[in-house]
mmCIF file of C-alpha atoms in Angstrom:
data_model
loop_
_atom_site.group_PDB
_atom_site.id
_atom_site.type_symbol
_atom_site.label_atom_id
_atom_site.label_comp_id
_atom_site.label_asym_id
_atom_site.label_seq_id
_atom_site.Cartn_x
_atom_site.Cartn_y
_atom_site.Cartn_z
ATOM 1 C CA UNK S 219 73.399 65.838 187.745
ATOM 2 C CA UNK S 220 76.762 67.795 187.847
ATOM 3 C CA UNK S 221 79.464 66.230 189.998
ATOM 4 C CA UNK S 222 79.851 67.933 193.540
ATOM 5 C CA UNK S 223 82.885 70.679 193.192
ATOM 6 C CA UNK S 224 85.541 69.556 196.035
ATOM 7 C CA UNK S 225 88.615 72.002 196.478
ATOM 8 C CA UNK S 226 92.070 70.681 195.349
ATOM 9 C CA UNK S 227 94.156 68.551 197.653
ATOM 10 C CA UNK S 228 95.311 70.717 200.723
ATOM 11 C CA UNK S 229 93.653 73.898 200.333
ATOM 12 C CA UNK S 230 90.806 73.448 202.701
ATOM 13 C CA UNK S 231 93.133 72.148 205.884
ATOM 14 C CA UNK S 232 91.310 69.042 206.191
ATOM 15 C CA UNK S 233 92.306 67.052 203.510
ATOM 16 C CA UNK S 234 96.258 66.095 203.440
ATOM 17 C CA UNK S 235 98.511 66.940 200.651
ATOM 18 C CA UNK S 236 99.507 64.622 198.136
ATOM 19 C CA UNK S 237 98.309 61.851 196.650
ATOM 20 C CA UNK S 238 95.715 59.708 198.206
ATOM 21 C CA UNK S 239 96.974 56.836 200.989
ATOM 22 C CA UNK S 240 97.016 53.708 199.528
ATOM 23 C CA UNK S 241 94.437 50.820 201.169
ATOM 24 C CA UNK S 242 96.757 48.292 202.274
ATOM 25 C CA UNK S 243 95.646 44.796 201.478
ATOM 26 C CA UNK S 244 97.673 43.078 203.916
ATOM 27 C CA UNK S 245 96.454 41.412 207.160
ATOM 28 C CA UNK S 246 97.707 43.418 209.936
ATOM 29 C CA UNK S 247 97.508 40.666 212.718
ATOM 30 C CA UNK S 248 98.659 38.181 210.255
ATOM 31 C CA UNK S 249 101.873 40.205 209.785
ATOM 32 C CA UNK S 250 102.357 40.487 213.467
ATOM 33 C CA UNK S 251 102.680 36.840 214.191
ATOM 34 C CA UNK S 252 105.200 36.118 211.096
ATOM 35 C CA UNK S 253 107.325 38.656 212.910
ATOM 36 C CA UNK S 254 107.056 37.178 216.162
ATOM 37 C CA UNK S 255 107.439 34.358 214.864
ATOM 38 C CA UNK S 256 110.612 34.789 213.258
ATOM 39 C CA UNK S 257 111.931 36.685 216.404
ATOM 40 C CA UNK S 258 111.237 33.435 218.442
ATOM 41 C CA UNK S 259 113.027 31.625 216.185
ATOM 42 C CA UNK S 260 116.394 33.836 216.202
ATOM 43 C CA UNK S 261 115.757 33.967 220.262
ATOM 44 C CA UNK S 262 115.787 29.844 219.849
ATOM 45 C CA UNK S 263 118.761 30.030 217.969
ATOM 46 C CA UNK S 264 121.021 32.252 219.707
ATOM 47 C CA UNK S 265 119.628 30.372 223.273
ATOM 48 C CA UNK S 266 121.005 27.261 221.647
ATOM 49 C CA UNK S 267 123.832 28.390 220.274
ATOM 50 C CA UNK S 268 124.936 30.014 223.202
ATOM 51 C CA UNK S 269 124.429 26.926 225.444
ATOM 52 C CA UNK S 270 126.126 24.729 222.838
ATOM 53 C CA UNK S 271 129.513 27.194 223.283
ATOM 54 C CA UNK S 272 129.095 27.309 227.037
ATOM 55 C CA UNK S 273 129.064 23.498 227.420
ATOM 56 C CA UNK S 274 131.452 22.860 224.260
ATOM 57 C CA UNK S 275 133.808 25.737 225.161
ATOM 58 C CA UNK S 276 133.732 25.828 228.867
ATOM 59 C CA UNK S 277 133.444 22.228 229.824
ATOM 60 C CA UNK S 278 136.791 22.115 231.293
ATOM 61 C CA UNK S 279 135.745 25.154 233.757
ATOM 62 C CA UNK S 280 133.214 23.792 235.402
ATOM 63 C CA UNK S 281 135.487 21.138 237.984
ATOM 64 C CA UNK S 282 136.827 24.032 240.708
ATOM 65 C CA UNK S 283 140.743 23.372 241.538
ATOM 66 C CA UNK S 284 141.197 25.175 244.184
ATOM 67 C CA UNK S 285 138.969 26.538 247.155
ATOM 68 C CA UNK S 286 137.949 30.049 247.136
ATOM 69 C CA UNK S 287 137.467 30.287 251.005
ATOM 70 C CA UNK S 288 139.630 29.812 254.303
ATOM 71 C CA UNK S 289 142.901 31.210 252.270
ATOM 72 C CA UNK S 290 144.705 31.891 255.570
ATOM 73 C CA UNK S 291 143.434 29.169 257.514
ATOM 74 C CA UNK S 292 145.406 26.062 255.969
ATOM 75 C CA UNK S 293 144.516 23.783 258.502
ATOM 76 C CA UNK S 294 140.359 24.723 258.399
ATOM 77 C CA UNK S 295 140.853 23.785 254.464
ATOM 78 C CA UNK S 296 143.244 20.469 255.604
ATOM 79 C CA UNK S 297 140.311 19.439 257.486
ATOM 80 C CA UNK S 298 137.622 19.971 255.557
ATOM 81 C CA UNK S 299 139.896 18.027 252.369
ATOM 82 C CA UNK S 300 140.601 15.431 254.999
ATOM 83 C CA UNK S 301 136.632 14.938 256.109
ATOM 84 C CA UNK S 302 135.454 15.373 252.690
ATOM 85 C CA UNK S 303 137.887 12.037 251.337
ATOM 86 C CA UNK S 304 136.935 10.149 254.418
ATOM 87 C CA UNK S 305 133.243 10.500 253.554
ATOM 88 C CA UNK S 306 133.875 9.554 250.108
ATOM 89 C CA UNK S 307 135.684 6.150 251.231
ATOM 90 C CA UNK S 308 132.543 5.291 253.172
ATOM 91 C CA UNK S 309 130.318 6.314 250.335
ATOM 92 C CA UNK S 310 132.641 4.688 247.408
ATOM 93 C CA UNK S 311 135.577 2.841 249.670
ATOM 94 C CA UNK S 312 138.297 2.963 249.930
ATOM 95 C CA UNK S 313 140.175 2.498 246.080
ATOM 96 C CA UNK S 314 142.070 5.158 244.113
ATOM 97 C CA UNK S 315 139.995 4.428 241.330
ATOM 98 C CA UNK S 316 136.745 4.754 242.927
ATOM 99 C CA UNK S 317 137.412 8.129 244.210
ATOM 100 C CA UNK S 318 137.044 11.573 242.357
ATOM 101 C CA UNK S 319 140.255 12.677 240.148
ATOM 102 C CA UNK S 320 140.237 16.129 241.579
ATOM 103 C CA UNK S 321 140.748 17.222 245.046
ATOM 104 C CA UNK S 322 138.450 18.539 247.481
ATOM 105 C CA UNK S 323 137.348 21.984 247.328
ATOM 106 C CA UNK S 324 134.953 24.598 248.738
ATOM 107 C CA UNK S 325 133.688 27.931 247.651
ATOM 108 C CA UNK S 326 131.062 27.770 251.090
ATOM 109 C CA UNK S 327 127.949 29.001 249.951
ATOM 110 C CA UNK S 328 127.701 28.833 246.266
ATOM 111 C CA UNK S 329 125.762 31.804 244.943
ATOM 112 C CA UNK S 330 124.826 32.370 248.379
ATOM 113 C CA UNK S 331 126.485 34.792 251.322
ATOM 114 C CA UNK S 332 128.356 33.301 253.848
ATOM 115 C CA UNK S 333 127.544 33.671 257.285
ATOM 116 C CA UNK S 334 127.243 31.819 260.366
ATOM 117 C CA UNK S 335 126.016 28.666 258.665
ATOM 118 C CA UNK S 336 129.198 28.296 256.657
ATOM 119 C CA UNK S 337 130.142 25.539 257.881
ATOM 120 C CA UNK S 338 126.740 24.047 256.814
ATOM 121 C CA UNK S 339 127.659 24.873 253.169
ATOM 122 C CA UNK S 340 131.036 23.151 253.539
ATOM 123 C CA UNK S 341 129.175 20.187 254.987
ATOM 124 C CA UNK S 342 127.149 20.106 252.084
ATOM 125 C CA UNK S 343 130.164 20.259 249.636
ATOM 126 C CA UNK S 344 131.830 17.428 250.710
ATOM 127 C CA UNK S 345 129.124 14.709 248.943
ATOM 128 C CA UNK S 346 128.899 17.255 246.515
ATOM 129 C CA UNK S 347 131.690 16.877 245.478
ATOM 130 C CA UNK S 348 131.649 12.823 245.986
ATOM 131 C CA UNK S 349 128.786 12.266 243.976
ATOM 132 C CA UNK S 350 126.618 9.599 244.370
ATOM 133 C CA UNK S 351 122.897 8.230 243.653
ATOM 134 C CA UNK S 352 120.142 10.936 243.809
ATOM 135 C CA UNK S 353 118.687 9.490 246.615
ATOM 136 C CA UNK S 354 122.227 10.794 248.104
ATOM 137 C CA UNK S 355 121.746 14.023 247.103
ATOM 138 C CA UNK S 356 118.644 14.656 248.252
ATOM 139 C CA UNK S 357 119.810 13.311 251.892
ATOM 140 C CA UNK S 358 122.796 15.817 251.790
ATOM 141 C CA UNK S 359 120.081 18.934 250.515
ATOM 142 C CA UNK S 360 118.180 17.772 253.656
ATOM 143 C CA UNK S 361 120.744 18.052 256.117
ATOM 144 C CA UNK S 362 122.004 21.481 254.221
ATOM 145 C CA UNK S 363 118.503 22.440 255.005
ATOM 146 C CA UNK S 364 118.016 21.309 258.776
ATOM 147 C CA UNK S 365 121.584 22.707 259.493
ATOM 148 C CA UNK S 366 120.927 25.918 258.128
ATOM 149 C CA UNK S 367 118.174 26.131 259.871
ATOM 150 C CA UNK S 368 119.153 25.760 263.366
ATOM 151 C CA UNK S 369 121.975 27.997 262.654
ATOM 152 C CA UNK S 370 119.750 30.547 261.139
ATOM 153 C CA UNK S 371 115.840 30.288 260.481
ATOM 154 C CA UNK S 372 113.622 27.877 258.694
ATOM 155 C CA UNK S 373 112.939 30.411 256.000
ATOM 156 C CA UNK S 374 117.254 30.560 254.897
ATOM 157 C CA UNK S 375 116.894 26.934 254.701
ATOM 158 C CA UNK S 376 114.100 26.132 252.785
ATOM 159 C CA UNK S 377 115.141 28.859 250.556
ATOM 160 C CA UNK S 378 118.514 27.199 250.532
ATOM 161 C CA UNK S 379 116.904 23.582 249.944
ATOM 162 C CA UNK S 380 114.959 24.749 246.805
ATOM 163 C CA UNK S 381 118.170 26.692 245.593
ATOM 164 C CA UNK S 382 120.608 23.837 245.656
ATOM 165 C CA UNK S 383 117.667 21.097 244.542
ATOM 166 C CA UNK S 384 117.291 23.211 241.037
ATOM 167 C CA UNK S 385 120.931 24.339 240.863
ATOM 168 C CA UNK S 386 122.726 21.020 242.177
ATOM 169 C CA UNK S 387 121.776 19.122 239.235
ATOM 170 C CA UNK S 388 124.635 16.874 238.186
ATOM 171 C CA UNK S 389 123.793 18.291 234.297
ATOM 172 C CA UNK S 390 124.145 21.761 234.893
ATOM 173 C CA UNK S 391 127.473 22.453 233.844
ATOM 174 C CA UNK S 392 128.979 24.801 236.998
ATOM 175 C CA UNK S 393 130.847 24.433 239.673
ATOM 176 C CA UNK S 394 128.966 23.386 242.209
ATOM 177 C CA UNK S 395 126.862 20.373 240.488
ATOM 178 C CA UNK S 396 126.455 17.271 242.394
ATOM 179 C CA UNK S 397 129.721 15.477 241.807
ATOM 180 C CA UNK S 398 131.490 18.327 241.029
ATOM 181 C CA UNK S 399 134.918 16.108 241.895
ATOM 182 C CA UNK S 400 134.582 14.452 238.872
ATOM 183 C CA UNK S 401 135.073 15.504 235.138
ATOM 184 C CA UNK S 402 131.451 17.157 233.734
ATOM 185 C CA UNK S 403 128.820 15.133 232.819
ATOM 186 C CA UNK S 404 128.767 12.574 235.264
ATOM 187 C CA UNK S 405 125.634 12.180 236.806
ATOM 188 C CA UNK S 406 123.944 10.289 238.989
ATOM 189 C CA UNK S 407 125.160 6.836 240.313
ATOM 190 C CA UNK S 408 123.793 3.505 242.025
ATOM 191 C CA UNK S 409 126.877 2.597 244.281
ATOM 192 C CA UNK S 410 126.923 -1.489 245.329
ATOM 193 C CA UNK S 411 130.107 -0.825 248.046
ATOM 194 C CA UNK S 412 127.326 2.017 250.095
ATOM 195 C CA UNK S 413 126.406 -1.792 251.588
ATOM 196 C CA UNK S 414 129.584 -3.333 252.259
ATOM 197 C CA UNK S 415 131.657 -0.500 253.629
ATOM 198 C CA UNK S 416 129.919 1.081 257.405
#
C-alpha cells in the first residue's frame, strides 16, 4: 500500500509552517508550583528582611519626643504631661527610676481622626505611655472604648477597642505601643508597688 500523499508544510492553510512543535515532556502543573514556590520564598525573604531593617534601623524612632497635637495650647499639653506623670506615680510610685525616661506625649488618636472624643484618646495615652501589666492595658482599651462611646456611638468604640488591642502591642515597634515612654522592646510588666501606693 502506497503512503497517503500530504501537501508540503503550509501550502494547504491548515497546517503551520515550519518544522513540527516539539511534545514537551515536562509536567506543566509540576512546573507551576516550583515557580510559586520559589516566588514565596523571595516574598519570605524580602518580608523578613524588610522587618529586620525596620526594627534594626528604626528602633530609635519608635519613642515619640514631642506631641503632635495642642501646639498652641501649652497649658492643654501642661496638663495632660502633668496627669499623665501623676498616673504613672500611682501605677509605678513615686521614684525617678521607676518612671519612663521620656516625657509625656500625645499624638490623640493614633491612626485615627480626631474629633470630639479626643480627649478620650489622650486619656488613653497616658498608661500608654506608662506601661504596665497586660491586665493594665486591657483596663485602659476598655475605658478608651466606653469613653468613646458615650462621646460618639458604640460602633467608633468597638472599632476603636479592636484597633488599639491589635495595634497597642508592646512588640510592635511604633509609636503608640503600650509603654511607648520607655525605650522599644519593653513589654509587659507585673508591678508589686500597684498594691502599696492608692
Amino acid at each position: 500500500m502506497a503512503p497517503r500523499w500530504r501537501p508540503p508544510r503550509g501550502t494547504d492553510g491548515l497546517t503551520p509552517i515550519g518544522p513540527p512543535p516539539e511534545v514537551s515532556t515536562s509536567n506543566p502543573i509540576e512546573e507551576g508550583k516550583k515557580t510559586m514556590r520559589g516566588t514565596l520564598k523571595m516574598n519570605v525573604r524580602f518580608l523578613g528582611g524588610w522587618c529586620i531593617c525596620a526594627v534594626a534601623g528604626c528602633g530609635w524612632l519608635t519613642t515619640p519626643t514631642k506631641s503632635t497635637i495642642w501646639h498652641s495650647d501649652i497649658k492643654a499639653l501642661k496638663k495632660a504631661e502633668d496627669d499623665a506623670l501623676q498616673l504613672c506615680k500611682k501605677i509605678r510610685g513615686d521614684f525617678p527610676e521607676s518612671l519612663p525616661p521620656h516625657k509625656f506625649t500625645t499624638d490623640g488618636c493614633s491612626m485615627w481622626p480626631d474629633g470630639s472624643w479626643q480627649q478620650c484618646c489622650v486619656e488613653h495615652d497616658m498608661p500608654y505611655w506608662c506601661g504596665g501589666s497586660a491586665e493594665d492595658r486591657k483596663n485602659a482599651d476598655r475605658h478608651l472604648s466606653e469613653c468613646v462611646a458615650k462621646k460618639a456611638s458604640w460602633l467608633m468604640g468597638s472599632l476603636m477597642y479592636v484597633g488599639v488591642r491589635f495595634g497597642g502591642m508592646p512588640w510592635w515597634p511604633t509609636r503608640w505601643r503600650w509603654g511607648y515612654g520607655w525605650d522599644w522592646p519593653h513589654g509587659y510588666e507585673q508591678l508589686q508597688l500597684k498594691e502599696k501606693v492608692n
